[in-house]
Coordinates of C-alpha atoms (C1' of nucleotides) in Angstrom, one line a residue:
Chain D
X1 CA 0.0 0.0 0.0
X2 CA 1.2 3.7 -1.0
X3 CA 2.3 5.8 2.2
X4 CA -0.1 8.6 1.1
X5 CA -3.0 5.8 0.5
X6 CA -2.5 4.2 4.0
X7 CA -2.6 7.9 5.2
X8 CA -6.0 8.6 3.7
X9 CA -7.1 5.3 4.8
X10 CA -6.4 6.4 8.3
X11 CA -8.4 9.7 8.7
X12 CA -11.7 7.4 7.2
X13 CA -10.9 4.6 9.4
X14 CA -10.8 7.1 12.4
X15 CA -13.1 9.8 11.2
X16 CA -15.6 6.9 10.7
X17 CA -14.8 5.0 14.0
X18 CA -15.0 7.9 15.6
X19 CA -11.5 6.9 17.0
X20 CA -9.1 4.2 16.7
X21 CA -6.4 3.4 18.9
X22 CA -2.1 2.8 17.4
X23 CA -2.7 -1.2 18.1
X24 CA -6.3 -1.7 15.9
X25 CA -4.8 0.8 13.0
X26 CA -1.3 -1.3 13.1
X27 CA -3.6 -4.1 12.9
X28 CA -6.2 -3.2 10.5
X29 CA -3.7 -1.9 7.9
X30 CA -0.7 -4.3 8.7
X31 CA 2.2 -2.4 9.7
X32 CA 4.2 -1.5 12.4
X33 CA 3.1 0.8 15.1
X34 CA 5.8 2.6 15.0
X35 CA 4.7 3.7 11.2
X36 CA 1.2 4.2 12.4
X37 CA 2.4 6.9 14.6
X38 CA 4.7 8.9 12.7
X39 CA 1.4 8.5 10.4
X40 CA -0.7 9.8 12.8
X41 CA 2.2 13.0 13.8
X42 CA 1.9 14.0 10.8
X43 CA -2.3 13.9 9.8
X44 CA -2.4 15.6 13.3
X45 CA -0.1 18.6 12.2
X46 CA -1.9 19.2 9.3
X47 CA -5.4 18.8 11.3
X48 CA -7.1 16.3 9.4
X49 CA -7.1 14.3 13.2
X50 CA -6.9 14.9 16.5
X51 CA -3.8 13.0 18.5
X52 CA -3.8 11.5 22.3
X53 CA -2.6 8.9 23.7
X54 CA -2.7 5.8 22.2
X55 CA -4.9 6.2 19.1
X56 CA -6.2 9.4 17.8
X57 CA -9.9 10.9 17.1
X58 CA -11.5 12.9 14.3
X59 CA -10.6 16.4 13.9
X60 CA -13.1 18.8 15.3
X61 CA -12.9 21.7 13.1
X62 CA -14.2 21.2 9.2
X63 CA -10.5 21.9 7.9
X64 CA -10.3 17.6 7.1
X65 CA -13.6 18.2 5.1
X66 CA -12.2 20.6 2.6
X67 CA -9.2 18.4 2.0
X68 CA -10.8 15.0 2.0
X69 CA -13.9 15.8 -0.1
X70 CA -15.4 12.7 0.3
X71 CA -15.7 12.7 3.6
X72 CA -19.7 13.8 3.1
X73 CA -20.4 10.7 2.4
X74 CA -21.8 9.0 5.0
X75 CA -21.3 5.1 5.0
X76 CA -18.9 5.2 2.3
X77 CA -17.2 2.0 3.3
X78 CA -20.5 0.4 3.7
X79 CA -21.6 1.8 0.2
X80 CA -18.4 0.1 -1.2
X81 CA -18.9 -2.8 -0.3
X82 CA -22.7 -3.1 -1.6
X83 CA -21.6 -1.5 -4.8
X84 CA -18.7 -4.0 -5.3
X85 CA -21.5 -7.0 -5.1
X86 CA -24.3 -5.1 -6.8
X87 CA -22.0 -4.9 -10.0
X88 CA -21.6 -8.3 -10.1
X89 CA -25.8 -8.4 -11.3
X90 CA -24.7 -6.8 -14.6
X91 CA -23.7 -9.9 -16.8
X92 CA -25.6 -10.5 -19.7
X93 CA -27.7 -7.1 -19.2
X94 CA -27.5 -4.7 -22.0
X95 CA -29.4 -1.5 -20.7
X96 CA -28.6 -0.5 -17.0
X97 CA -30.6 2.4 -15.6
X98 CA -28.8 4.5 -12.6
X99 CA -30.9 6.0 -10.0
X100 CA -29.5 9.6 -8.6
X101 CA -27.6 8.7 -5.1
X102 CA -24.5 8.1 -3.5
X103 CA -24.6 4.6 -3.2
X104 CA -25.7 4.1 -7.2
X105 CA -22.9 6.6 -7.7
X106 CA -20.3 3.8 -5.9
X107 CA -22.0 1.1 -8.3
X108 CA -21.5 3.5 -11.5
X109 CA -17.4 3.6 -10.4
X110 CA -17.4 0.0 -10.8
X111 CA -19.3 -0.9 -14.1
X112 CA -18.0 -2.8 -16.6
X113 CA -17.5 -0.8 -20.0
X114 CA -19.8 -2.4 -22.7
X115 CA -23.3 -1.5 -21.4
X116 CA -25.9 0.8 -22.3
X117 CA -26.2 3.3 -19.1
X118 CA -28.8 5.1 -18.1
X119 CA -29.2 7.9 -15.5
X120 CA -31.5 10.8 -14.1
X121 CA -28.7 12.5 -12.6
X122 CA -26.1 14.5 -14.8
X123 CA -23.6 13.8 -12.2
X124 CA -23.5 10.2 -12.7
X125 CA -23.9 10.6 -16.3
X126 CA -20.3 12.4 -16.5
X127 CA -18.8 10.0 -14.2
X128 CA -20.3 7.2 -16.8
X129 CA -19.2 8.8 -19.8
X130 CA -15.7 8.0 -18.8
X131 CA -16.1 4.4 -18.5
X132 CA -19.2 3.5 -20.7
X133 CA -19.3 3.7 -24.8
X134 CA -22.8 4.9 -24.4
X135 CA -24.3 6.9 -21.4
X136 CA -28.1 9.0 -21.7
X137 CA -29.9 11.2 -19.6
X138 CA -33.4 11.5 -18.9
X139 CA -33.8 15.7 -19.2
X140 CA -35.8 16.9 -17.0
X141 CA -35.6 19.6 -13.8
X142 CA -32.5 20.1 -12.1
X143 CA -33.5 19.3 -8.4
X144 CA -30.8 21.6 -6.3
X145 CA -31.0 19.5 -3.0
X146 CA -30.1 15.8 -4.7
X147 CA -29.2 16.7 -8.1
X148 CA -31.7 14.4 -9.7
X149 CA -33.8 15.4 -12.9
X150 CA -37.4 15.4 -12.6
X151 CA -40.5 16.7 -13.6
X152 CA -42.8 16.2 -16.8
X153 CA -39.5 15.6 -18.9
X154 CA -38.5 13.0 -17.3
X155 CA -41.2 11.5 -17.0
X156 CA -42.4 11.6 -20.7
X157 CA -38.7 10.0 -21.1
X158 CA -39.4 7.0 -18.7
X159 CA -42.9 6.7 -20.2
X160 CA -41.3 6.0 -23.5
X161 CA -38.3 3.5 -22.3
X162 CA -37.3 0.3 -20.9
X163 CA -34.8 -1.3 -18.9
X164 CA -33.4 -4.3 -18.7
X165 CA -31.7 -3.8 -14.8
X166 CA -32.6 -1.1 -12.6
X167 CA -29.9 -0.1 -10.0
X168 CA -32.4 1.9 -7.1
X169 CA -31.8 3.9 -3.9
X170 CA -34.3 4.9 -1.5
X171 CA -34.3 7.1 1.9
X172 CA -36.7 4.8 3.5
X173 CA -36.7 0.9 4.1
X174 CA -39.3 -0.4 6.3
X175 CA -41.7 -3.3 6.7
X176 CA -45.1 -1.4 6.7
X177 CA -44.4 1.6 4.7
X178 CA -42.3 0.1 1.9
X179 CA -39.9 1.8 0.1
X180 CA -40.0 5.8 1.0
X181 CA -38.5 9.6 -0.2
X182 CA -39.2 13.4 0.3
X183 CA -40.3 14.2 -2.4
X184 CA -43.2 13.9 -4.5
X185 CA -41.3 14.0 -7.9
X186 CA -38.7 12.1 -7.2
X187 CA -40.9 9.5 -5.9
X188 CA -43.1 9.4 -9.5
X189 CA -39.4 9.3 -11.1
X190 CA -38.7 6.1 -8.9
X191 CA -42.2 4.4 -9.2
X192 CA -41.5 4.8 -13.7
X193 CA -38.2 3.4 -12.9
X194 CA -39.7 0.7 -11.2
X195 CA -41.9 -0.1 -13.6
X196 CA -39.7 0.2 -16.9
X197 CA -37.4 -2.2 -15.3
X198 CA -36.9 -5.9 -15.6
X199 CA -34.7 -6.3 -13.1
X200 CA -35.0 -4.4 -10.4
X201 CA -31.9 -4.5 -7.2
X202 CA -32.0 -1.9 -4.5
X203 CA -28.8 -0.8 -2.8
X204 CA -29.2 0.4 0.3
X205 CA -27.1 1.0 3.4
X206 CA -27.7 0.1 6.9
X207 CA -29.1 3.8 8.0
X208 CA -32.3 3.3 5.5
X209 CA -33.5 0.4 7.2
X210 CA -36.6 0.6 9.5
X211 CA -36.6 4.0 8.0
X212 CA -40.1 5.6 6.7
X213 CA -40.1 9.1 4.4
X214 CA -42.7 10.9 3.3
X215 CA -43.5 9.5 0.3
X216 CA -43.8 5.7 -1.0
X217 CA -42.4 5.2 -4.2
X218 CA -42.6 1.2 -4.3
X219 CA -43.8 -2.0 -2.4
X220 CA -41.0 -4.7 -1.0
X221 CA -42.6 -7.0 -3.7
X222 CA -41.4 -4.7 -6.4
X223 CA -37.9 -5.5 -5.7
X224 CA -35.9 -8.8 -7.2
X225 CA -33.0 -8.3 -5.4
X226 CA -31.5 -6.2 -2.2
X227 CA -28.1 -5.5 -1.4
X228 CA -27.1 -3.9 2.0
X229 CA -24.6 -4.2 4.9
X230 CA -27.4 -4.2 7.5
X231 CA -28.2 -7.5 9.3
X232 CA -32.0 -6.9 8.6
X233 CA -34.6 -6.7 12.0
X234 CA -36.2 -10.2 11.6
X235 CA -39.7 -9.4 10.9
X236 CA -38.8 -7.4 7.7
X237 CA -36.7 -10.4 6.8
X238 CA -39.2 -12.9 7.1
X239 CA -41.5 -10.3 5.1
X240 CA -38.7 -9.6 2.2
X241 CA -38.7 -13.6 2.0
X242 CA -42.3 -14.5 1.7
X243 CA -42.1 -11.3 -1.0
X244 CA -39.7 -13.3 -2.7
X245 CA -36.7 -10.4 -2.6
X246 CA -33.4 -12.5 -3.0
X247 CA -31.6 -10.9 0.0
X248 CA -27.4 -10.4 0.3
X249 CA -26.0 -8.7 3.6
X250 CA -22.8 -7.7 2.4
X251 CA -19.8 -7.9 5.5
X252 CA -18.1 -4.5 6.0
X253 CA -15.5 -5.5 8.2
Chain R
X1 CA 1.9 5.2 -27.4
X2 CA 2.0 8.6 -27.6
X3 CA 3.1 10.4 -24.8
X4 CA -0.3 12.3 -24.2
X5 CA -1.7 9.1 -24.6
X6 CA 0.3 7.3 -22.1
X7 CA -0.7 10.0 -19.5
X8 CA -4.6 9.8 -20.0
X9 CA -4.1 6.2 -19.3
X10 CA -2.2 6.9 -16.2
X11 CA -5.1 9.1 -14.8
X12 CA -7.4 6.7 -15.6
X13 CA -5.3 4.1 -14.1
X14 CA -4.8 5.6 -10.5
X15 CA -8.4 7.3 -10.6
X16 CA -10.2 3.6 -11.3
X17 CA -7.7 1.9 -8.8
X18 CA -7.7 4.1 -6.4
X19 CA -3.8 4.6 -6.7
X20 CA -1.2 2.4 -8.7
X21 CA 2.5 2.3 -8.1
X22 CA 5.1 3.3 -10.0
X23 CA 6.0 -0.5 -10.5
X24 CA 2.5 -1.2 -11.6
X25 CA 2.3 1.4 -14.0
X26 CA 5.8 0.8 -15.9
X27 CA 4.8 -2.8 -15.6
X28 CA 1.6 -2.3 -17.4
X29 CA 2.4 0.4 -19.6
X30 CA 5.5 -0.9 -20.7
X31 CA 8.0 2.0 -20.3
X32 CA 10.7 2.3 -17.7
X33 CA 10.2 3.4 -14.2
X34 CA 12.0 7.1 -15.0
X35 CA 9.3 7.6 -17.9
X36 CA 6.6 7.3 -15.5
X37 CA 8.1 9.0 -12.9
X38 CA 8.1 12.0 -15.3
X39 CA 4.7 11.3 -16.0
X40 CA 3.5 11.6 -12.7
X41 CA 5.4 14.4 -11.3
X42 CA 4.0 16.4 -14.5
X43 CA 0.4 15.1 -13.8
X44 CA 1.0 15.9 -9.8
X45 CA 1.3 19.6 -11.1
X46 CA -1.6 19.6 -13.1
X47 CA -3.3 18.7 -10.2
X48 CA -4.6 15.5 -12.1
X49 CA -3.4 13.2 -9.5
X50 CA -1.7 13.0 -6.2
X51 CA 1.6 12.1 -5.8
X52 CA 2.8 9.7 -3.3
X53 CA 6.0 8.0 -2.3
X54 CA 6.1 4.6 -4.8
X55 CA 3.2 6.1 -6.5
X56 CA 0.0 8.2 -7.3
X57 CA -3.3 8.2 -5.8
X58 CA -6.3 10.4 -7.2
X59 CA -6.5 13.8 -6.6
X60 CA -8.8 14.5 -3.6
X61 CA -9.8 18.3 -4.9
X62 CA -12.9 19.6 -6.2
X63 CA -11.0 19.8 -9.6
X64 CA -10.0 16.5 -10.0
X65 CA -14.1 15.8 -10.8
X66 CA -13.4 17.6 -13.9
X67 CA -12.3 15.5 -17.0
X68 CA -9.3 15.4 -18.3
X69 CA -9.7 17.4 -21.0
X70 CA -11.3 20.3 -19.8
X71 CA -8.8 20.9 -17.7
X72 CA -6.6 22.7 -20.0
X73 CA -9.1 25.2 -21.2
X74 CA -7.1 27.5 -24.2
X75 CA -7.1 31.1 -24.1
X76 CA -8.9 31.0 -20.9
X77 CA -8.5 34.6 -20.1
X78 CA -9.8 35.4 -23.3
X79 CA -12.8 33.1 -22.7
X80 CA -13.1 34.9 -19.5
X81 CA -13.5 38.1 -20.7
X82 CA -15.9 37.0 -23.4
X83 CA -18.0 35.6 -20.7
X84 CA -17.8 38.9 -18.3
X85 CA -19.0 40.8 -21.1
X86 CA -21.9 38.1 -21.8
X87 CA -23.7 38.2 -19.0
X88 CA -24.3 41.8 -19.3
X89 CA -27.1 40.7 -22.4
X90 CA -29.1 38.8 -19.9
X91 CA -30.8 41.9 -18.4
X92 CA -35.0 41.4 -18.7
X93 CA -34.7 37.8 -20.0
X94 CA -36.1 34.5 -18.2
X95 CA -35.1 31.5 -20.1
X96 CA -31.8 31.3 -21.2
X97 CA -30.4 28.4 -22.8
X98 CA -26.9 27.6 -22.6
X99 CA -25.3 25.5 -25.2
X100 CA -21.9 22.6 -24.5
X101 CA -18.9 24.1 -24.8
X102 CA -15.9 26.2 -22.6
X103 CA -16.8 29.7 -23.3
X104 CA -20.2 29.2 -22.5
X105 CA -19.4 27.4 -19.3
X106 CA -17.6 30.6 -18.4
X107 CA -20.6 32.7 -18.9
X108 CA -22.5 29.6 -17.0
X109 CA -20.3 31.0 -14.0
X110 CA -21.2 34.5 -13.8
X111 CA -24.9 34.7 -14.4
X112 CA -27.4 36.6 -11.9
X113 CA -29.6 33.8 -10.5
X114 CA -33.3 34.7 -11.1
X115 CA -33.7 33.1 -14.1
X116 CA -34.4 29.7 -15.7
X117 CA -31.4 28.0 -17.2
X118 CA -31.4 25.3 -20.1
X119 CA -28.6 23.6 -21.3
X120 CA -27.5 20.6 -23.5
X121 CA -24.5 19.9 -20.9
X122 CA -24.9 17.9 -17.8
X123 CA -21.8 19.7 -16.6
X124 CA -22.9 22.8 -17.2
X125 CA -26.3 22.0 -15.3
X126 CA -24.3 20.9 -12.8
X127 CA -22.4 24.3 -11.9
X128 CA -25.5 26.3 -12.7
X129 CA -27.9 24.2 -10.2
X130 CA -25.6 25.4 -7.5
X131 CA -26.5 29.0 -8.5
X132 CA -29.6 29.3 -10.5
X133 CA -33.2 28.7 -8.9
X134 CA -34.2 26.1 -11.9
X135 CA -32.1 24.4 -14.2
X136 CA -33.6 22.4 -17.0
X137 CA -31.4 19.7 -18.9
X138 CA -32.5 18.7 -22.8
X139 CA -31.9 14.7 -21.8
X140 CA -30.4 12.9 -24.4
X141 CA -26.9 10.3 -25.5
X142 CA -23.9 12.1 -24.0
X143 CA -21.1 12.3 -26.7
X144 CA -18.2 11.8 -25.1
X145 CA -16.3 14.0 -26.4
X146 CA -17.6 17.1 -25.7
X147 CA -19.9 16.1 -22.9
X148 CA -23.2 17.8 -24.5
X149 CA -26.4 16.2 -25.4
X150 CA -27.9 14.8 -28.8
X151 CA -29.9 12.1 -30.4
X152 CA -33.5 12.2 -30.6
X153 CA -34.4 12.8 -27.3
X154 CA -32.6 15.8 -26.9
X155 CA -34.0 16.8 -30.2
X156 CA -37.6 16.7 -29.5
X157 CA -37.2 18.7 -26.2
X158 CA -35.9 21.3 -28.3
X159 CA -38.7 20.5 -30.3
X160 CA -41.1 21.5 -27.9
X161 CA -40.0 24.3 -26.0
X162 CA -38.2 28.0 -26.9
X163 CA -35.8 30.2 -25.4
X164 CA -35.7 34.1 -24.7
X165 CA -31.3 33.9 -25.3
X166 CA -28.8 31.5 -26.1
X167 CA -25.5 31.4 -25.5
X168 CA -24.2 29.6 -28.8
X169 CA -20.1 28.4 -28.6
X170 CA -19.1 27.0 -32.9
X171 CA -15.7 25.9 -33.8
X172 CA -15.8 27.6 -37.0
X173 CA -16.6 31.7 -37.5
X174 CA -15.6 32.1 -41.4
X175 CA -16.9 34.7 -43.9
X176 CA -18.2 31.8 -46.1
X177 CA -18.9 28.5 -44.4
X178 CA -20.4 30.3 -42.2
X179 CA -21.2 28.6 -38.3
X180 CA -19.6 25.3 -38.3
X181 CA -18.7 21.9 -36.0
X182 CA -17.2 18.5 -36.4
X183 CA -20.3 16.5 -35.2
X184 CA -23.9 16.3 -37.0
X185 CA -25.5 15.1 -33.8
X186 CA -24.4 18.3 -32.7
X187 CA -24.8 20.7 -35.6
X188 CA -28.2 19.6 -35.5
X189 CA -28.5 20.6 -32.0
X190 CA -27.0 23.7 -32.7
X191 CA -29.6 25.0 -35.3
X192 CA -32.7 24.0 -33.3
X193 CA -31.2 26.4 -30.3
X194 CA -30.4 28.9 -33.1
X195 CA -34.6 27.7 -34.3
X196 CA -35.8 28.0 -31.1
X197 CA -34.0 31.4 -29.7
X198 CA -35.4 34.8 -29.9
X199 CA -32.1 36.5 -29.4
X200 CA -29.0 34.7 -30.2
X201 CA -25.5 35.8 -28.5
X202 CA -22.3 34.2 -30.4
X203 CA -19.3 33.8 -27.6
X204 CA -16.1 32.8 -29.8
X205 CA -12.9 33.4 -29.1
X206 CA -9.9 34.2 -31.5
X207 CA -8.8 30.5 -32.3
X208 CA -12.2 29.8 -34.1
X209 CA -12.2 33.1 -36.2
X210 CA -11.6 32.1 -40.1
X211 CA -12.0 28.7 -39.2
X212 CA -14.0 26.0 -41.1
X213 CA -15.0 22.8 -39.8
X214 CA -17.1 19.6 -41.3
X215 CA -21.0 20.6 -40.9
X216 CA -22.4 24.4 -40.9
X217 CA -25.3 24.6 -38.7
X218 CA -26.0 28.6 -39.1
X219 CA -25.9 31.3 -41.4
X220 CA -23.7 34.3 -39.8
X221 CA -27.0 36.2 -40.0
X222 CA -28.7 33.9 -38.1
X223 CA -26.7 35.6 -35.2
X224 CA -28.0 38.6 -33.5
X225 CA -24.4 39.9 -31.3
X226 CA -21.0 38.5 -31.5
X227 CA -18.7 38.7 -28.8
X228 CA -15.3 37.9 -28.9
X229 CA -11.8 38.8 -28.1
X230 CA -10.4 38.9 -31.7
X231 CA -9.8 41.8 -33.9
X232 CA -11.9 39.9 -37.1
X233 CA -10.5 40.1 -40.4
X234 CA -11.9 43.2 -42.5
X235 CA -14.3 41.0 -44.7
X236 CA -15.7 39.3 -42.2
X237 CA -15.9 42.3 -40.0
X238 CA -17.9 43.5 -43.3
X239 CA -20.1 41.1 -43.8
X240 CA -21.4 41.0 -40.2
X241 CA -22.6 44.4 -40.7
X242 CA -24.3 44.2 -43.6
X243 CA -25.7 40.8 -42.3
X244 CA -27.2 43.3 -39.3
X245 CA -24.9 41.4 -36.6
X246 CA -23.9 43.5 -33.5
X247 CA -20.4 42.6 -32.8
X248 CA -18.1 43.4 -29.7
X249 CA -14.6 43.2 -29.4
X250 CA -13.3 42.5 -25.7
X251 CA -10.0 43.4 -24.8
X252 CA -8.3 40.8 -22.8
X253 CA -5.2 42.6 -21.7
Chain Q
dC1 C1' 22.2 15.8 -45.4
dC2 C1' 22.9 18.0 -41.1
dG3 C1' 21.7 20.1 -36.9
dA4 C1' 18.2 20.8 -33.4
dT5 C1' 14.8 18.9 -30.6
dC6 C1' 12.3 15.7 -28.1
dG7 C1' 11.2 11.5 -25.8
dT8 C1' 13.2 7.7 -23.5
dG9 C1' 16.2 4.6 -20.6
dC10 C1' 20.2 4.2 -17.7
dT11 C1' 23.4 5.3 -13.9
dC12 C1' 24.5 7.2 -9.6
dG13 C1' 24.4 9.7 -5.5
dT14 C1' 20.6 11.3 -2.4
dT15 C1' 16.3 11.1 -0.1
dT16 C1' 12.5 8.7 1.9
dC17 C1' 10.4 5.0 4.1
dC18 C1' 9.8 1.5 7.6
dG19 C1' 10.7 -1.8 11.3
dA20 C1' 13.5 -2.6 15.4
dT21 C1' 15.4 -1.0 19.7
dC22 C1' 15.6 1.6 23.9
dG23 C1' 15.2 5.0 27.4
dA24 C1' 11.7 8.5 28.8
dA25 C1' 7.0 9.8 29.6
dA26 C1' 2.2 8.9 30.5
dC27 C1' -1.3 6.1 32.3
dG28 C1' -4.1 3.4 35.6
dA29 C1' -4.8 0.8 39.7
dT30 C1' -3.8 0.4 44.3
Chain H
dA1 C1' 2.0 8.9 45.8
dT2 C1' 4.0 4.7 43.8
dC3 C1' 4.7 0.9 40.8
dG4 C1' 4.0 -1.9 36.7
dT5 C1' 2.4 -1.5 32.2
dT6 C1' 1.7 0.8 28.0
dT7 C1' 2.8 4.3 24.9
dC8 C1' 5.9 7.6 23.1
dG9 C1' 9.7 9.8 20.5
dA10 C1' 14.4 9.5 19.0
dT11 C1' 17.7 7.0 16.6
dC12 C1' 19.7 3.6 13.4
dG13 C1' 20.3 0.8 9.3
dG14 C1' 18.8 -1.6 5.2
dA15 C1' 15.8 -1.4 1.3
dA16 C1' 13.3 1.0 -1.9
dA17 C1' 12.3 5.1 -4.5
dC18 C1' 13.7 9.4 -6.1
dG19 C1' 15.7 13.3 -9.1
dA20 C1' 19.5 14.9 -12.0
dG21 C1' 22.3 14.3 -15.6
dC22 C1' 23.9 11.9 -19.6
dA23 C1' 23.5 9.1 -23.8
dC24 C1' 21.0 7.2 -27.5
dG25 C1' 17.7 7.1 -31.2
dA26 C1' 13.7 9.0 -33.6
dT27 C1' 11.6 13.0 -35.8
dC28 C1' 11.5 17.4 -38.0
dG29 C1' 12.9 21.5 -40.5
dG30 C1' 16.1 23.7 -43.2

DNA sequence: CCGATCGTGCTCGTTTCCGATCGAAACGAT
DNA sequence: ATCGTTTCGATCGGAAACGAGCACGATCGG
């Protein structure tokens, strides 16, 4: 491993652990502790961590935001890891739509590059043209909060397409109220993905589950497949299974 | 490989692997570790990558989310001032349509924020969502070359809607050919903006003046104010007159 | 045909990295 | 407060990586 990568790998095993101690990091990345703490002298002096004695904790201020910009992400090892396993559904699928999120954004790193992708956010759609031959957008509204298009064109887009695999995110996971999110139009956008899909696998980290939003977009039985890194509350297991939803808890650690 | 070549691949590379080493690189590129050394240190500066002892890891910055290409935008002061000047023609418009390219991205970045935006170029919807109230994107297959919309769907948006100003970019200004641009996707693009605007604003900078590329897409009386840093050659200069084109010559020093 | 220029690989002396060791300092329990 | 344990920083030496400079060959323009 590259100095600078073990480095960066330190701050988001701290920042995320909200501490880690010399012995677990020496451990965890598999060298000496004497490394880990000239490591950690010198994240500390340039305050992307705070030192003490014998491990070291997130920085306080928002200086180790600004230099690790992807430190917004919340989960992000969690989102890895799903996105690493949810790319593996893409053999033998020719048309791959991308919903807007930061977890379908981890999948969209990791696709192969002889597919058909489809997205409603122009984010992902750049991040796909640099690995896809072909990459379209729906149109549509610019909505500032997620960055996801909208509205009646993209909607009239979705009404006149098809998919065969459907990569999905939601805000809400839970037994009784389905799949949920804020907003009205992005929940119409989600429901036409839905149903213009084949295929349809939902990615979707640990802090979604047992969650409800304002607005349902889908039923558990509209999903084939879920990927996550939760250990699922029993009840909405049992539920998922009777629904027939192929289930994969993917380990983080 | 060419030597441009070879460092595309090298960004690609660390970006999709989340940092290579030197080894790896000269390994799989086939050229000594000194050659990529070089490589690297050059891409470092460029701020491209990150440099790191044994290797590279991708750059953490903002910038590094822009492509490759775009990051060496030429006669960037020049664009610049075209773009300063630009905004000054929004004044009582609402829907303004902004078509792919630099120059108009430039523009992109200065406008006032009470109006509604349109653009061909997710990128470009992108910066503008974080300072415009609604941004409105045609849809559409990305071309990966220049990142802007085309095909059908983008097509019959333009179709269906219509624009108080564009901001039109070309790669060829000449006293003949006329407006003109490599692609036909976009060229047809092009003259539905030019259709579909009630006042169109040229933004060209010197290295397009006299220029001819493969499809014209508009007349030079189909524009209504050219702004650009160049002193135009006297027949051209001419012809825009008689052709009833308002032209404006920023300085750049 | 010749000289200039550029890209590339090689050599060599220098810098950086990393694990090990050891005395000093900090910690926690009594 | 004291003692045993853990952690710390400084130092060292070997290995790897580094930059600078030089040489060779290809390309280009005159």
């Amino acid at each position: 491993m590259l100095p600078e990568a073990r480095k960066r790998k330190i701050v988001e095993l701290v920042s995320t652990h909200d501490g880690q101690s010399v012995s677990e990091l020496a451990d965890e990345l598999d060298y000496s502790k004497a490394t880990i703490r000239r490591d950690l002298r010198a994240l500390a002096e340039e305050g992307l961590i705070e030192r003490s004695h014998g491990g070291a904790l997130p920085a306080t201020s928002v200086a180790s935001e600004r230099s690790y910009g992807e430190r917004e992400v919340k989960n992000l090892e969690a989102k890895r890891a799903i996105a690493a396993r949810a790319v593996e559904e893409i053999a033998d699928t020719e048309v791959v739509f991308f919903d807007a999120g930061t977890t379908t954004t981890e999948v969209a790193r990791r696709v192969p590059s002889d597919l058909l992708a489809v997205t409603n956010s122009p984010q992902l759609a750049v991040e796909l043209g640099e690995r896809v031959e072909e990459v379209k957008l729906t149109g549509g509204t610019l909505r500032s909060r997620t960055r996801a298009l909208v509205g009646p064109t993209a909607e009239s887009f979705m009404e006149r397409t098809n998919f065969d695999l459907l990569f999905l995110g939601t805000n809400g996971l839970d037994v009784e109220a389905g799949l949920t999110t804020p907003n009205e139009n992005e929940a119409r956008m989600k429901e036409l993905m839905v149903e213009k899909a084949n295929r349809v696998v939902l990615v979707c980290d640990g802090s979604k589950v047992g969650e409800r939003s304002f607005v349902q977009f889908a039923e558990l039985d509209d999903v084939d497949h879920l990927i996550t890194d939760a250990a699922l509350p029993k009840r909405l297991a049992e539920t998922l299974d009777a629904a027939g939803v192929r289930v994969t808890e993917e380990d983080t650690a």
